[in-house]
Amino acid sequence: MAPRRDHPDLLIVGGGPAGGSAAITAASRGLWVVLVERDGSATERPGESLHPGIEPLLGQFGLAGRLGTVVGARHPGVWITWNGSARFEPFGSDAGGAWRGFQVRRTALHGLLLARAAELGAEIRQPARVTGANRSPDGFWDVETDAGALRCRMLVDASGDARWLDRRLSGPLTPRSPRLLARFGHAEGSCPARDEAPALESLPDGWLWTARVGPDRYAWVRLAVGGEPGRETPAAFAALRPSGPSRGADVTWHLAERPAGPGWFLVGDAAARLDPLSSHGVLKAIMSGMMAAHFAAAILQEGAAPEAAEAQYRSWLHGWFEADAERLAGFYRQLGLAEFGPLGSTLSVTPELV
Ligand SMILES: Cc1cc2nc3c(=O)[nH]c(=O)nc-3n(C[C@H](O)[C@H](O)[C@H](O)COP(=O)(O)OP(=O)(O)OC[C@H]3O[C@@H](n4cnc5c(N)ncnc54)[C@H](O)[C@@H]3O)c2cc1C
């Protein structure tokens, strides 16, 4: 680890997958990292179905042998019933066999990432909330938290929907899709039809996702385009016991026009968000956290030009957003949802869509 300086190199706001991955990457590159997470470790979250592409990334973090502590189930693909046609879509395979996605407990995954960051020397302050930040003329950030003030050289906003820094820098978001609302809930018991793989089915105004996420535990997400998703337990889970009330989330797409600037990076959902149909939310959070931390290390340790690093990060982030957004819009067009344009058209990822 690099010798201690007077102030941390990097302050990361938020300890979800984006913040945890940024902390692991930056600490393993020798940066002095402080991560501040406002919620206690027990706050449960939706988003348990993870793409198999996450496995090699967690392996790079040194976590390959510890996944058993967070994984509730694994699955080789997804049953898809879309606009009347049904198919099983496998994730793929290689010489080692079929690729398998994960069902994880999100709190456990976040805990695993933060524990690994701490092992590598990152300071984790949890629960603590970042409440203010100003960049002083000497280039340092003066940051206020409810657990005290500190100075740092760079800020990484990994605060998810809170968009803590971006909200201050850029103000309100410009939505990049029609309004998309999700409803999600959990149920307990046995549903053998979902034990092999999750199921995704289209609805007239959106879709429904049902999955087994752990022993005797199942999750559902329903999304509506431009309206309110139904709150009822899905028919596939009619024989199960609901576990807690269902909850709602606004999952309208957004993309920060400027995801990096002098002394700061936005990562994960704070930088860009697509709805859960993309199935890449956590994967992209991890990748953007890693990418931003590498750029921060290059700037702080190797004298890389900040403007070039910012431009490369923006180009990478916008490139994947636009490709994924186009793919998703194609799915919605197949349902005849006029909000996404006619079948065969190309998505204009612009405010005119809204
Ligand atoms: C209903 C639903 C279902 C989903 N399903 C999936 C799925 O199956 N698979 C998938 O890959 N993705 C899924 N997603 C998307 C996925 O959950 C997100 O893309 C992912 O959590 C983004 O990670 P993040 O680290 O950017 O943000 P988050 O996970 O939201 O973490 C942000 C953290 O910042 C903290 N924070 C905020 N403000 C402050 C502050 N001021 N100070 C300190 N800390 C702060 C928060 O407490 C939080 O812990 C789903 C999303 C929803 C809403």
mmCIF file of C-alpha atoms and ligand atoms in Angstrom:
data_model
loop_
_atom_site.group_PDB
_atom_site.id
_atom_site.type_symbol
_atom_site.label_atom_id
_atom_site.label_comp_id
_atom_site.label_asym_id
_atom_site.label_seq_id
_atom_site.Cartn_x
_atom_site.Cartn_y
_atom_site.Cartn_z
ATOM 1 C CA MET A 1 0.000 0.000 0.000
ATOM 2 C CA ALA A 2 1.180 3.545 -0.741
ATOM 3 C CA PRO A 3 2.520 5.611 2.188
ATOM 4 C CA ARG A 4 -0.192 7.485 4.050
ATOM 5 C CA ARG A 5 -0.740 11.084 3.034
ATOM 6 C CA ASP A 6 -2.567 13.787 4.992
ATOM 7 C CA HIS A 7 -5.900 13.100 3.328
ATOM 8 C CA PRO A 8 -7.612 10.175 1.571
ATOM 9 C CA ASP A 9 -7.201 9.920 -2.205
ATOM 10 C CA LEU A 10 -10.753 8.807 -2.850
ATOM 11 C CA LEU A 11 -14.043 9.248 -1.051
ATOM 12 C CA ILE A 12 -16.752 6.913 -2.329
ATOM 13 C CA VAL A 13 -20.376 7.817 -1.601
ATOM 14 C CA GLY A 14 -22.405 4.602 -1.355
ATOM 15 C CA GLY A 15 -21.638 0.960 -0.619
ATOM 16 C CA GLY A 16 -23.709 -0.893 -3.238
ATOM 17 C CA PRO A 17 -22.043 -2.964 -5.979
ATOM 18 C CA ALA A 18 -20.667 0.119 -7.751
ATOM 19 C CA GLY A 19 -19.147 1.672 -4.618
ATOM 20 C CA GLY A 20 -17.876 -1.643 -3.246
ATOM 21 C CA SER A 21 -16.199 -2.497 -6.561
ATOM 22 C CA ALA A 22 -14.653 0.961 -6.854
ATOM 23 C CA ALA A 23 -13.301 0.611 -3.297
ATOM 24 C CA ILE A 24 -11.788 -2.845 -3.945
ATOM 25 C CA THR A 25 -10.185 -1.741 -7.209
ATOM 26 C CA ALA A 26 -8.825 1.553 -5.860
ATOM 27 C CA ALA A 27 -7.516 0.007 -2.621
ATOM 28 C CA SER A 28 -5.821 -2.810 -4.519
ATOM 29 C CA ARG A 29 -4.096 -0.151 -6.651
ATOM 30 C CA GLY A 30 -2.717 1.444 -3.484
ATOM 31 C CA LEU A 31 -5.069 4.399 -3.124
ATOM 32 C CA TRP A 32 -6.181 5.561 0.313
ATOM 33 C CA VAL A 33 -9.927 4.976 0.138
ATOM 34 C CA VAL A 34 -12.784 5.979 2.427
ATOM 35 C CA LEU A 35 -16.262 4.645 1.612
ATOM 36 C CA VAL A 36 -19.349 6.079 3.307
ATOM 37 C CA GLU A 37 -22.607 4.075 3.287
ATOM 38 C CA ARG A 38 -25.723 5.537 4.873
ATOM 39 C CA ASP A 39 -27.712 2.332 5.443
ATOM 40 C CA GLY A 40 -27.031 -0.313 8.038
ATOM 41 C CA SER A 41 -26.030 -3.723 6.756
ATOM 42 C CA ALA A 42 -29.541 -5.214 7.083
ATOM 43 C CA THR A 43 -31.440 -3.028 4.570
ATOM 44 C CA GLU A 44 -32.780 -5.555 2.016
ATOM 45 C CA ARG A 45 -32.954 -4.585 -1.675
ATOM 46 C CA PRO A 46 -34.419 -5.920 -4.898
ATOM 47 C CA GLY A 47 -32.253 -7.114 -7.778
ATOM 48 C CA GLU A 48 -31.194 -10.625 -6.895
ATOM 49 C CA SER A 49 -30.779 -12.119 -10.394
ATOM 50 C CA LEU A 50 -27.229 -11.594 -11.568
ATOM 51 C CA HIS A 51 -25.694 -12.158 -14.975
ATOM 52 C CA PRO A 52 -22.996 -14.891 -15.181
ATOM 53 C CA GLY A 53 -20.520 -12.268 -16.435
ATOM 54 C CA ILE A 54 -20.204 -11.206 -12.792
ATOM 55 C CA GLU A 55 -18.358 -14.393 -11.825
ATOM 56 C CA PRO A 56 -14.962 -13.546 -13.413
ATOM 57 C CA LEU A 57 -15.154 -10.002 -12.019
ATOM 58 C CA LEU A 58 -15.721 -11.284 -8.495
ATOM 59 C CA GLY A 59 -12.856 -13.716 -9.135
ATOM 60 C CA GLN A 60 -10.589 -10.754 -9.939
ATOM 61 C CA PHE A 61 -11.577 -9.285 -6.570
ATOM 62 C CA GLY A 62 -10.354 -12.454 -4.846
ATOM 63 C CA LEU A 63 -13.895 -13.541 -3.989
ATOM 64 C CA ALA A 64 -14.294 -16.680 -6.118
ATOM 65 C CA GLY A 65 -14.072 -18.967 -3.098
ATOM 66 C CA ARG A 66 -16.563 -16.976 -1.013
ATOM 67 C CA LEU A 67 -19.571 -16.811 -3.322
ATOM 68 C CA GLY A 68 -21.275 -19.677 -1.513
ATOM 69 C CA THR A 69 -22.030 -17.270 1.326
ATOM 70 C CA VAL A 70 -24.208 -15.025 -0.866
ATOM 71 C CA VAL A 71 -25.633 -17.266 -3.604
ATOM 72 C CA GLY A 72 -29.120 -18.674 -2.992
ATOM 73 C CA ALA A 73 -29.485 -20.449 -6.351
ATOM 74 C CA ARG A 74 -27.923 -20.674 -9.803
ATOM 75 C CA HIS A 75 -29.631 -20.977 -13.163
ATOM 76 C CA PRO A 76 -28.456 -21.758 -16.721
ATOM 77 C CA GLY A 77 -30.828 -19.350 -18.492
ATOM 78 C CA VAL A 78 -34.318 -17.864 -18.464
ATOM 79 C CA TRP A 79 -37.749 -19.043 -19.682
ATOM 80 C CA ILE A 80 -39.076 -16.256 -21.880
ATOM 81 C CA THR A 81 -42.671 -15.915 -23.064
ATOM 82 C CA TRP A 82 -42.752 -12.759 -25.112
ATOM 83 C CA ASN A 83 -45.629 -11.609 -27.242
ATOM 84 C CA GLY A 84 -47.046 -15.123 -27.500
ATOM 85 C CA SER A 85 -43.866 -17.069 -28.296
ATOM 86 C CA ALA A 86 -42.092 -19.119 -25.615
ATOM 87 C CA ARG A 87 -38.463 -20.249 -25.485
ATOM 88 C CA PHE A 88 -35.711 -21.148 -23.065
ATOM 89 C CA GLU A 89 -32.804 -18.744 -23.475
ATOM 90 C CA PRO A 90 -29.542 -20.161 -22.113
ATOM 91 C CA PHE A 91 -26.776 -17.760 -21.071
ATOM 92 C CA GLY A 92 -24.255 -19.666 -23.216
ATOM 93 C CA SER A 93 -21.426 -22.074 -22.611
ATOM 94 C CA ASP A 94 -17.724 -22.683 -23.112
ATOM 95 C CA ALA A 95 -15.316 -25.597 -22.708
ATOM 96 C CA GLY A 96 -15.972 -25.479 -18.940
ATOM 97 C CA GLY A 97 -19.734 -26.071 -19.429
ATOM 98 C CA ALA A 98 -22.898 -23.984 -19.303
ATOM 99 C CA TRP A 99 -22.651 -20.433 -17.938
ATOM 100 C CA ARG A 100 -24.906 -19.976 -14.962
ATOM 101 C CA GLY A 101 -26.451 -16.836 -13.513
ATOM 102 C CA PHE A 102 -26.770 -16.225 -9.793
ATOM 103 C CA GLN A 103 -29.561 -15.509 -7.387
ATOM 104 C CA VAL A 104 -28.015 -13.621 -4.486
ATOM 105 C CA ARG A 105 -29.082 -11.902 -1.309
ATOM 106 C CA ARG A 106 -28.156 -8.323 -2.125
ATOM 107 C CA THR A 107 -27.308 -7.337 1.448
ATOM 108 C CA ALA A 108 -24.943 -10.300 1.633
ATOM 109 C CA LEU A 109 -23.315 -9.371 -1.688
ATOM 110 C CA HIS A 110 -22.813 -5.763 -0.567
ATOM 111 C CA GLY A 111 -21.380 -7.011 2.742
ATOM 112 C CA LEU A 112 -18.974 -9.321 0.912
ATOM 113 C CA LEU A 113 -17.696 -6.507 -1.314
ATOM 114 C CA LEU A 114 -17.242 -4.090 1.595
ATOM 115 C CA ALA A 115 -15.478 -6.731 3.703
ATOM 116 C CA ARG A 116 -13.051 -7.379 0.821
ATOM 117 C CA ALA A 117 -12.446 -3.625 0.384
ATOM 118 C CA ALA A 118 -11.686 -3.364 4.110
ATOM 119 C CA GLU A 119 -9.240 -6.293 3.870
ATOM 120 C CA LEU A 120 -7.418 -4.356 1.154
ATOM 121 C CA GLY A 121 -7.153 -1.296 3.394
ATOM 122 C CA ALA A 122 -10.250 0.765 2.531
ATOM 123 C CA GLU A 123 -11.935 2.515 5.475
ATOM 124 C CA ILE A 124 -15.651 1.719 5.561
ATOM 125 C CA ARG A 125 -17.888 4.135 7.459
ATOM 126 C CA GLN A 126 -21.342 2.583 7.869
ATOM 127 C CA PRO A 127 -23.883 3.768 8.723
ATOM 128 C CA ALA A 128 -22.877 7.317 7.822
ATOM 129 C CA ARG A 129 -24.341 9.707 5.280
ATOM 130 C CA VAL A 130 -22.546 12.214 3.078
ATOM 131 C CA THR A 131 -24.379 15.515 3.412
ATOM 132 C CA GLY A 132 -22.269 18.127 1.603
ATOM 133 C CA ALA A 133 -19.133 18.652 -0.485
ATOM 134 C CA ASN A 134 -17.249 21.634 -1.865
ATOM 135 C CA ARG A 135 -14.144 21.696 -4.034
ATOM 136 C CA SER A 136 -11.631 24.111 -2.559
ATOM 137 C CA PRO A 137 -9.234 26.209 -4.682
ATOM 138 C CA ASP A 138 -6.337 23.842 -3.822
ATOM 139 C CA GLY A 139 -8.212 21.060 -5.663
ATOM 140 C CA PHE A 140 -9.281 19.061 -2.586
ATOM 141 C CA TRP A 141 -12.874 18.221 -1.733
ATOM 142 C CA ASP A 142 -14.146 19.258 1.708
ATOM 143 C CA VAL A 143 -16.820 16.706 2.484
ATOM 144 C CA GLU A 144 -19.405 16.767 5.259
ATOM 145 C CA THR A 145 -20.829 13.568 6.661
ATOM 146 C CA ASP A 146 -23.064 12.998 9.654
ATOM 147 C CA ALA A 147 -20.049 11.236 11.217
ATOM 148 C CA GLY A 148 -17.693 14.203 10.748
ATOM 149 C CA ALA A 149 -15.875 16.178 8.044
ATOM 150 C CA LEU A 150 -12.977 15.057 5.873
ATOM 151 C CA ARG A 151 -10.860 16.205 2.920
ATOM 152 C CA CYS A 152 -10.102 14.058 -0.111
ATOM 153 C CA ARG A 153 -8.572 14.392 -3.545
ATOM 154 C CA MET A 154 -11.326 12.738 -5.576
ATOM 155 C CA LEU A 155 -14.998 11.869 -5.149
ATOM 156 C CA VAL A 156 -16.801 8.853 -6.595
ATOM 157 C CA ASP A 157 -20.600 9.101 -6.548
ATOM 158 C CA ALA A 158 -21.916 5.538 -6.160
ATOM 159 C CA SER A 159 -25.135 6.612 -4.450
ATOM 160 C CA GLY A 160 -27.503 4.875 -6.903
ATOM 161 C CA ASP A 161 -30.888 6.521 -7.348
ATOM 162 C CA ALA A 162 -29.960 9.211 -4.825
ATOM 163 C CA ARG A 163 -27.493 10.618 -7.453
ATOM 164 C CA TRP A 164 -25.994 12.481 -4.589
ATOM 165 C CA LEU A 165 -23.234 14.385 -6.389
ATOM 166 C CA ASP A 166 -24.776 14.434 -9.861
ATOM 167 C CA ARG A 167 -27.921 16.060 -8.484
ATOM 168 C CA ARG A 168 -25.786 18.929 -7.170
ATOM 169 C CA LEU A 169 -23.690 19.234 -10.332
ATOM 170 C CA SER A 170 -26.300 18.683 -13.031
ATOM 171 C CA GLY A 171 -29.689 19.178 -11.356
ATOM 172 C CA PRO A 172 -32.776 17.182 -12.384
ATOM 173 C CA LEU A 173 -32.415 14.298 -14.792
ATOM 174 C CA THR A 174 -33.609 14.190 -18.327
ATOM 175 C CA PRO A 175 -35.468 10.856 -18.619
ATOM 176 C CA ARG A 176 -34.329 8.651 -21.511
ATOM 177 C CA SER A 177 -37.446 6.489 -21.729
ATOM 178 C CA PRO A 178 -41.183 6.704 -21.128
ATOM 179 C CA ARG A 179 -42.029 6.487 -17.435
ATOM 180 C CA LEU A 180 -41.336 2.959 -16.204
ATOM 181 C CA LEU A 181 -42.641 1.874 -12.815
ATOM 182 C CA ALA A 182 -41.813 -1.447 -11.175
ATOM 183 C CA ARG A 183 -43.517 -3.314 -8.339
ATOM 184 C CA PHE A 184 -41.648 -6.096 -6.556
ATOM 185 C CA GLY A 185 -42.240 -8.553 -3.757
ATOM 186 C CA HIS A 186 -41.162 -11.834 -2.184
ATOM 187 C CA ALA A 187 -42.948 -15.056 -1.287
ATOM 188 C CA GLU A 188 -42.077 -18.208 0.635
ATOM 189 C CA GLY A 189 -42.913 -21.857 0.090
ATOM 190 C CA SER A 190 -42.405 -24.154 -2.870
ATOM 191 C CA CYS A 191 -42.865 -23.437 -6.590
ATOM 192 C CA PRO A 192 -41.158 -26.293 -8.514
ATOM 193 C CA ALA A 193 -41.933 -24.578 -11.848
ATOM 194 C CA ARG A 194 -39.374 -21.877 -10.960
ATOM 195 C CA ASP A 195 -36.721 -24.039 -9.372
ATOM 196 C CA GLU A 196 -34.682 -24.635 -12.557
ATOM 197 C CA ALA A 197 -34.768 -21.131 -13.978
ATOM 198 C CA PRO A 198 -36.553 -17.770 -13.651
ATOM 199 C CA ALA A 199 -39.373 -16.849 -16.026
ATOM 200 C CA LEU A 200 -39.966 -13.618 -17.889
ATOM 201 C CA GLU A 201 -43.339 -13.045 -19.545
ATOM 202 C CA SER A 202 -44.637 -10.064 -21.423
ATOM 203 C CA LEU A 203 -47.824 -8.293 -20.336
ATOM 204 C CA PRO A 204 -49.913 -5.947 -22.507
ATOM 205 C CA ASP A 205 -48.214 -2.938 -20.881
ATOM 206 C CA GLY A 206 -44.873 -4.396 -19.752
ATOM 207 C CA TRP A 207 -43.611 -7.619 -18.225
ATOM 208 C CA LEU A 208 -43.511 -9.926 -15.188
ATOM 209 C CA TRP A 209 -40.417 -11.654 -13.778
ATOM 210 C CA THR A 210 -40.668 -14.576 -11.341
ATOM 211 C CA ALA A 211 -37.671 -16.378 -9.857
ATOM 212 C CA ARG A 212 -36.504 -18.624 -7.073
ATOM 213 C CA VAL A 213 -33.885 -16.631 -5.174
ATOM 214 C CA GLY A 214 -33.016 -19.047 -2.377
ATOM 215 C CA PRO A 215 -34.243 -22.104 -0.503
ATOM 216 C CA ASP A 216 -38.058 -21.771 -0.276
ATOM 217 C CA ARG A 217 -37.801 -18.118 -1.264
ATOM 218 C CA TYR A 218 -39.098 -16.519 -4.473
ATOM 219 C CA ALA A 219 -39.135 -13.001 -5.903
ATOM 220 C CA TRP A 220 -41.261 -11.207 -8.468
ATOM 221 C CA VAL A 221 -40.992 -7.932 -10.356
ATOM 222 C CA ARG A 222 -43.762 -6.455 -12.504
ATOM 223 C CA LEU A 223 -43.142 -3.456 -14.749
ATOM 224 C CA ALA A 224 -45.631 -1.151 -16.482
ATOM 225 C CA VAL A 225 -44.800 1.262 -19.290
ATOM 226 C CA GLY A 226 -46.478 4.617 -18.691
ATOM 227 C CA GLY A 227 -48.850 3.340 -15.976
ATOM 228 C CA GLU A 228 -49.043 1.635 -12.597
ATOM 229 C CA PRO A 229 -47.968 -2.013 -12.332
ATOM 230 C CA GLY A 230 -50.425 -4.326 -10.565
ATOM 231 C CA ARG A 231 -49.726 -5.074 -6.914
ATOM 232 C CA GLU A 232 -51.190 -8.572 -6.810
ATOM 233 C CA THR A 233 -49.030 -11.633 -6.182
ATOM 234 C CA PRO A 234 -48.360 -13.346 -9.550
ATOM 235 C CA ALA A 235 -50.512 -16.383 -10.347
ATOM 236 C CA ALA A 236 -47.409 -18.648 -10.374
ATOM 237 C CA PHE A 237 -46.938 -17.830 -6.673
ATOM 238 C CA ALA A 238 -50.609 -18.101 -5.672
ATOM 239 C CA ALA A 239 -49.880 -21.079 -3.378
ATOM 240 C CA LEU A 240 -46.959 -19.297 -1.643
ATOM 241 C CA ARG A 241 -46.981 -17.090 1.470
ATOM 242 C CA PRO A 242 -46.240 -13.420 0.705
ATOM 243 C CA SER A 243 -43.133 -12.281 2.584
ATOM 244 C CA GLY A 244 -43.637 -8.644 3.548
ATOM 245 C CA PRO A 245 -45.505 -6.029 1.505
ATOM 246 C CA SER A 246 -44.701 -5.393 -2.150
ATOM 247 C CA ARG A 247 -42.794 -2.200 -2.917
ATOM 248 C CA GLY A 248 -42.519 0.161 -5.856
ATOM 249 C CA ALA A 249 -39.593 1.728 -7.729
ATOM 250 C CA ASP A 250 -39.261 4.210 -10.563
ATOM 251 C CA VAL A 251 -36.946 2.557 -13.098
ATOM 252 C CA THR A 252 -37.218 5.101 -15.913
ATOM 253 C CA TRP A 253 -33.975 5.134 -17.869
ATOM 254 C CA HIS A 254 -31.474 7.908 -17.310
ATOM 255 C CA LEU A 255 -27.931 8.714 -18.384
ATOM 256 C CA ALA A 256 -25.682 11.423 -16.962
ATOM 257 C CA GLU A 257 -24.583 13.585 -19.875
ATOM 258 C CA ARG A 258 -21.325 14.229 -18.038
ATOM 259 C CA PRO A 259 -20.346 11.209 -15.891
ATOM 260 C CA ALA A 260 -16.898 12.511 -14.913
ATOM 261 C CA GLY A 261 -15.246 15.877 -14.359
ATOM 262 C CA PRO A 262 -12.419 17.519 -12.450
ATOM 263 C CA GLY A 263 -11.946 15.405 -9.328
ATOM 264 C CA TRP A 264 -15.115 13.281 -9.649
ATOM 265 C CA PHE A 265 -16.674 10.222 -11.279
ATOM 266 C CA LEU A 266 -20.272 8.954 -11.288
ATOM 267 C CA VAL A 267 -20.645 5.159 -11.248
ATOM 268 C CA GLY A 268 -23.435 2.567 -11.237
ATOM 269 C CA ASP A 269 -27.034 3.765 -11.254
ATOM 270 C CA ALA A 270 -25.868 7.260 -10.285
ATOM 271 C CA ALA A 271 -24.326 7.497 -13.772
ATOM 272 C CA ALA A 272 -26.758 5.501 -15.895
ATOM 273 C CA ARG A 273 -29.786 3.323 -15.342
ATOM 274 C CA LEU A 274 -31.889 1.047 -17.495
ATOM 275 C CA ASP A 275 -34.866 -0.894 -16.172
ATOM 276 C CA PRO A 276 -34.336 -4.421 -14.745
ATOM 277 C CA LEU A 277 -35.230 -6.033 -18.103
ATOM 278 C CA SER A 278 -31.639 -5.252 -19.119
ATOM 279 C CA SER A 279 -30.500 -7.804 -16.476
ATOM 280 C CA HIS A 280 -27.189 -5.924 -16.397
ATOM 281 C CA GLY A 281 -27.735 -3.442 -13.522
ATOM 282 C CA VAL A 282 -25.357 -5.025 -11.024
ATOM 283 C CA LEU A 283 -22.891 -6.104 -13.732
ATOM 284 C CA LYS A 284 -22.638 -2.549 -15.042
ATOM 285 C CA ALA A 285 -22.420 -1.153 -11.519
ATOM 286 C CA ILE A 286 -19.431 -3.404 -10.838
ATOM 287 C CA MET A 287 -17.784 -2.621 -14.182
ATOM 288 C CA SER A 288 -18.250 1.138 -13.915
ATOM 289 C CA GLY A 289 -16.928 1.114 -10.330
ATOM 290 C CA MET A 290 -13.834 -0.762 -11.479
ATOM 291 C CA MET A 291 -13.348 1.460 -14.506
ATOM 292 C CA ALA A 292 -13.659 4.732 -12.585
ATOM 293 C CA ALA A 293 -11.246 3.496 -9.897
ATOM 294 C CA HIS A 294 -8.650 2.563 -12.545
ATOM 295 C CA PHE A 295 -8.968 6.014 -14.116
ATOM 296 C CA ALA A 296 -8.696 7.679 -10.684
ATOM 297 C CA ALA A 297 -5.532 5.689 -9.933
ATOM 298 C CA ALA A 298 -4.070 6.586 -13.341
ATOM 299 C CA ILE A 299 -4.706 10.290 -12.683
ATOM 300 C CA LEU A 300 -3.503 10.327 -9.068
ATOM 301 C CA GLN A 301 -0.571 7.929 -9.300
ATOM 302 C CA GLU A 302 0.631 8.031 -12.889
ATOM 303 C CA GLY A 303 -0.092 11.617 -13.863
ATOM 304 C CA ALA A 304 -2.606 10.639 -16.590
ATOM 305 C CA ALA A 305 -4.336 13.650 -18.130
ATOM 306 C CA PRO A 306 -7.688 14.029 -16.307
ATOM 307 C CA GLU A 307 -9.495 15.333 -19.400
ATOM 308 C CA ALA A 308 -8.465 12.273 -21.436
ATOM 309 C CA ALA A 309 -9.530 9.887 -18.639
ATOM 310 C CA GLU A 310 -12.881 11.667 -18.293
ATOM 311 C CA ALA A 311 -13.491 11.501 -22.049
ATOM 312 C CA GLN A 312 -12.634 7.784 -22.225
ATOM 313 C CA TYR A 313 -14.903 6.986 -19.297
ATOM 314 C CA ARG A 314 -17.768 8.954 -20.838
ATOM 315 C CA SER A 315 -17.316 7.261 -24.199
ATOM 316 C CA TRP A 316 -17.343 3.772 -22.610
ATOM 317 C CA LEU A 317 -20.389 4.503 -20.437
ATOM 318 C CA HIS A 318 -22.433 6.139 -23.179
ATOM 319 C CA GLY A 319 -21.493 3.403 -25.657
ATOM 320 C CA TRP A 320 -22.865 0.562 -23.550
ATOM 321 C CA PHE A 321 -25.926 2.573 -22.494
ATOM 322 C CA GLU A 322 -26.915 3.279 -26.065
ATOM 323 C CA ALA A 323 -26.344 -0.325 -27.192
ATOM 324 C CA ASP A 324 -28.333 -1.770 -24.264
ATOM 325 C CA ALA A 325 -31.077 0.857 -24.608
ATOM 326 C CA GLU A 326 -31.543 -0.016 -28.280
ATOM 327 C CA ARG A 327 -31.741 -3.742 -27.460
ATOM 328 C CA LEU A 328 -34.350 -3.134 -24.734
ATOM 329 C CA ALA A 329 -36.407 -0.762 -26.861
ATOM 330 C CA GLY A 330 -36.586 -3.552 -29.455
ATOM 331 C CA PHE A 331 -38.216 -5.840 -26.867
ATOM 332 C CA TYR A 332 -40.799 -3.197 -25.972
ATOM 333 C CA ARG A 333 -41.536 -2.463 -29.650
ATOM 334 C CA GLN A 334 -42.401 -6.141 -30.173
ATOM 335 C CA LEU A 335 -45.230 -5.599 -27.676
ATOM 336 C CA GLY A 336 -46.589 -2.771 -29.810
ATOM 337 C CA LEU A 337 -45.846 -0.198 -27.123
ATOM 338 C CA ALA A 338 -46.002 2.988 -29.158
ATOM 339 C CA GLU A 339 -43.968 4.897 -26.559
ATOM 340 C CA PHE A 340 -40.845 3.125 -27.902
ATOM 341 C CA GLY A 341 -41.576 3.810 -31.561
ATOM 342 C CA PRO A 342 -42.798 1.472 -34.323
ATOM 343 C CA LEU A 343 -41.384 -2.022 -34.844
ATOM 344 C CA GLY A 344 -38.168 -1.861 -36.861
ATOM 345 C CA SER A 345 -37.412 1.728 -35.894
ATOM 346 C CA THR A 346 -34.234 2.791 -34.146
ATOM 347 C CA LEU A 347 -34.338 4.261 -30.709
ATOM 348 C CA SER A 348 -33.552 7.905 -30.520
ATOM 349 C CA VAL A 349 -32.003 8.111 -27.064
ATOM 350 C CA THR A 350 -33.093 11.687 -26.702
ATOM 351 C CA PRO A 351 -35.584 13.627 -24.631
ATOM 352 C CA GLU A 352 -38.024 13.729 -27.574
ATOM 353 C CA LEU A 353 -38.887 10.147 -26.765
ATOM 354 C CA VAL A 354 -40.471 11.128 -23.474
HETATM 355 C C1 LIG B 1 -37.194 -3.776 -8.754
HETATM 356 C C2 LIG B 1 -35.748 -3.883 -9.240
HETATM 357 C C3 LIG B 1 -35.252 -5.101 -9.661
HETATM 358 C C4 LIG B 1 -33.937 -5.201 -10.102
HETATM 359 N N1 LIG B 1 -33.470 -6.424 -10.502
HETATM 360 C C5 LIG B 1 -32.185 -6.545 -10.899
HETATM 361 C C6 LIG B 1 -31.666 -7.823 -11.209
HETATM 362 O O1 LIG B 1 -32.361 -8.838 -11.107
HETATM 363 N N2 LIG B 1 -30.373 -7.913 -11.618
HETATM 364 C C7 LIG B 1 -29.573 -6.802 -11.718
HETATM 365 O O2 LIG B 1 -28.391 -6.937 -12.098
HETATM 366 N N3 LIG B 1 -30.040 -5.582 -11.407
HETATM 367 C C8 LIG B 1 -31.321 -5.434 -10.980
HETATM 368 N N4 LIG B 1 -31.797 -4.189 -10.638
HETATM 369 C C9 LIG B 1 -30.901 -3.026 -10.779
HETATM 370 C C10 LIG B 1 -29.843 -3.019 -9.676
HETATM 371 O O3 LIG B 1 -30.461 -3.172 -8.411
HETATM 372 C C11 LIG B 1 -29.053 -1.711 -9.730
HETATM 373 O O4 LIG B 1 -28.600 -1.490 -11.058
HETATM 374 C C12 LIG B 1 -27.834 -1.745 -8.798
HETATM 375 O O5 LIG B 1 -28.244 -1.869 -7.458
HETATM 376 C C13 LIG B 1 -27.008 -0.468 -8.947
HETATM 377 O O6 LIG B 1 -25.949 -0.525 -8.012
HETATM 378 P P1 LIG B 1 -25.343 0.840 -7.413
HETATM 379 O O7 LIG B 1 -24.183 0.420 -6.560
HETATM 380 O O8 LIG B 1 -25.111 1.819 -8.486
HETATM 381 O O9 LIG B 1 -26.496 1.466 -6.522
HETATM 382 P P2 LIG B 1 -27.218 0.909 -5.204
HETATM 383 O O10 LIG B 1 -27.199 -0.568 -5.174
HETATM 384 O O11 LIG B 1 -28.546 1.600 -5.187
HETATM 385 O O12 LIG B 1 -26.325 1.447 -4.016
HETATM 386 C C14 LIG B 1 -26.251 2.842 -3.703
HETATM 387 C C15 LIG B 1 -25.873 2.988 -2.247
HETATM 388 O O13 LIG B 1 -25.602 4.365 -1.941
HETATM 389 C C16 LIG B 1 -26.063 4.632 -0.626
HETATM 390 N N5 LIG B 1 -26.234 6.084 -0.483
HETATM 391 C C17 LIG B 1 -27.118 6.893 -1.155
HETATM 392 N N6 LIG B 1 -26.960 8.183 -0.761
HETATM 393 C C18 LIG B 1 -25.962 8.188 0.160
HETATM 394 C C19 LIG B 1 -25.340 9.230 0.935
HETATM 395 N N7 LIG B 1 -25.710 10.523 0.830
HETATM 396 N N8 LIG B 1 -24.345 8.899 1.788
HETATM 397 C C20 LIG B 1 -23.944 7.603 1.908
HETATM 398 N N9 LIG B 1 -24.509 6.573 1.195
HETATM 399 C C21 LIG B 1 -25.500 6.870 0.336
HETATM 400 C C22 LIG B 1 -27.365 3.829 -0.550
HETATM 401 O O14 LIG B 1 -27.728 3.560 0.800
HETATM 402 C C23 LIG B 1 -26.987 2.552 -1.307
HETATM 403 O O15 LIG B 1 -26.500 1.535 -0.467
HETATM 404 C C24 LIG B 1 -33.107 -4.059 -10.154
HETATM 405 C C25 LIG B 1 -33.606 -2.823 -9.732
HETATM 406 C C26 LIG B 1 -34.913 -2.738 -9.274
HETATM 407 C C27 LIG B 1 -35.443 -1.396 -8.801
#
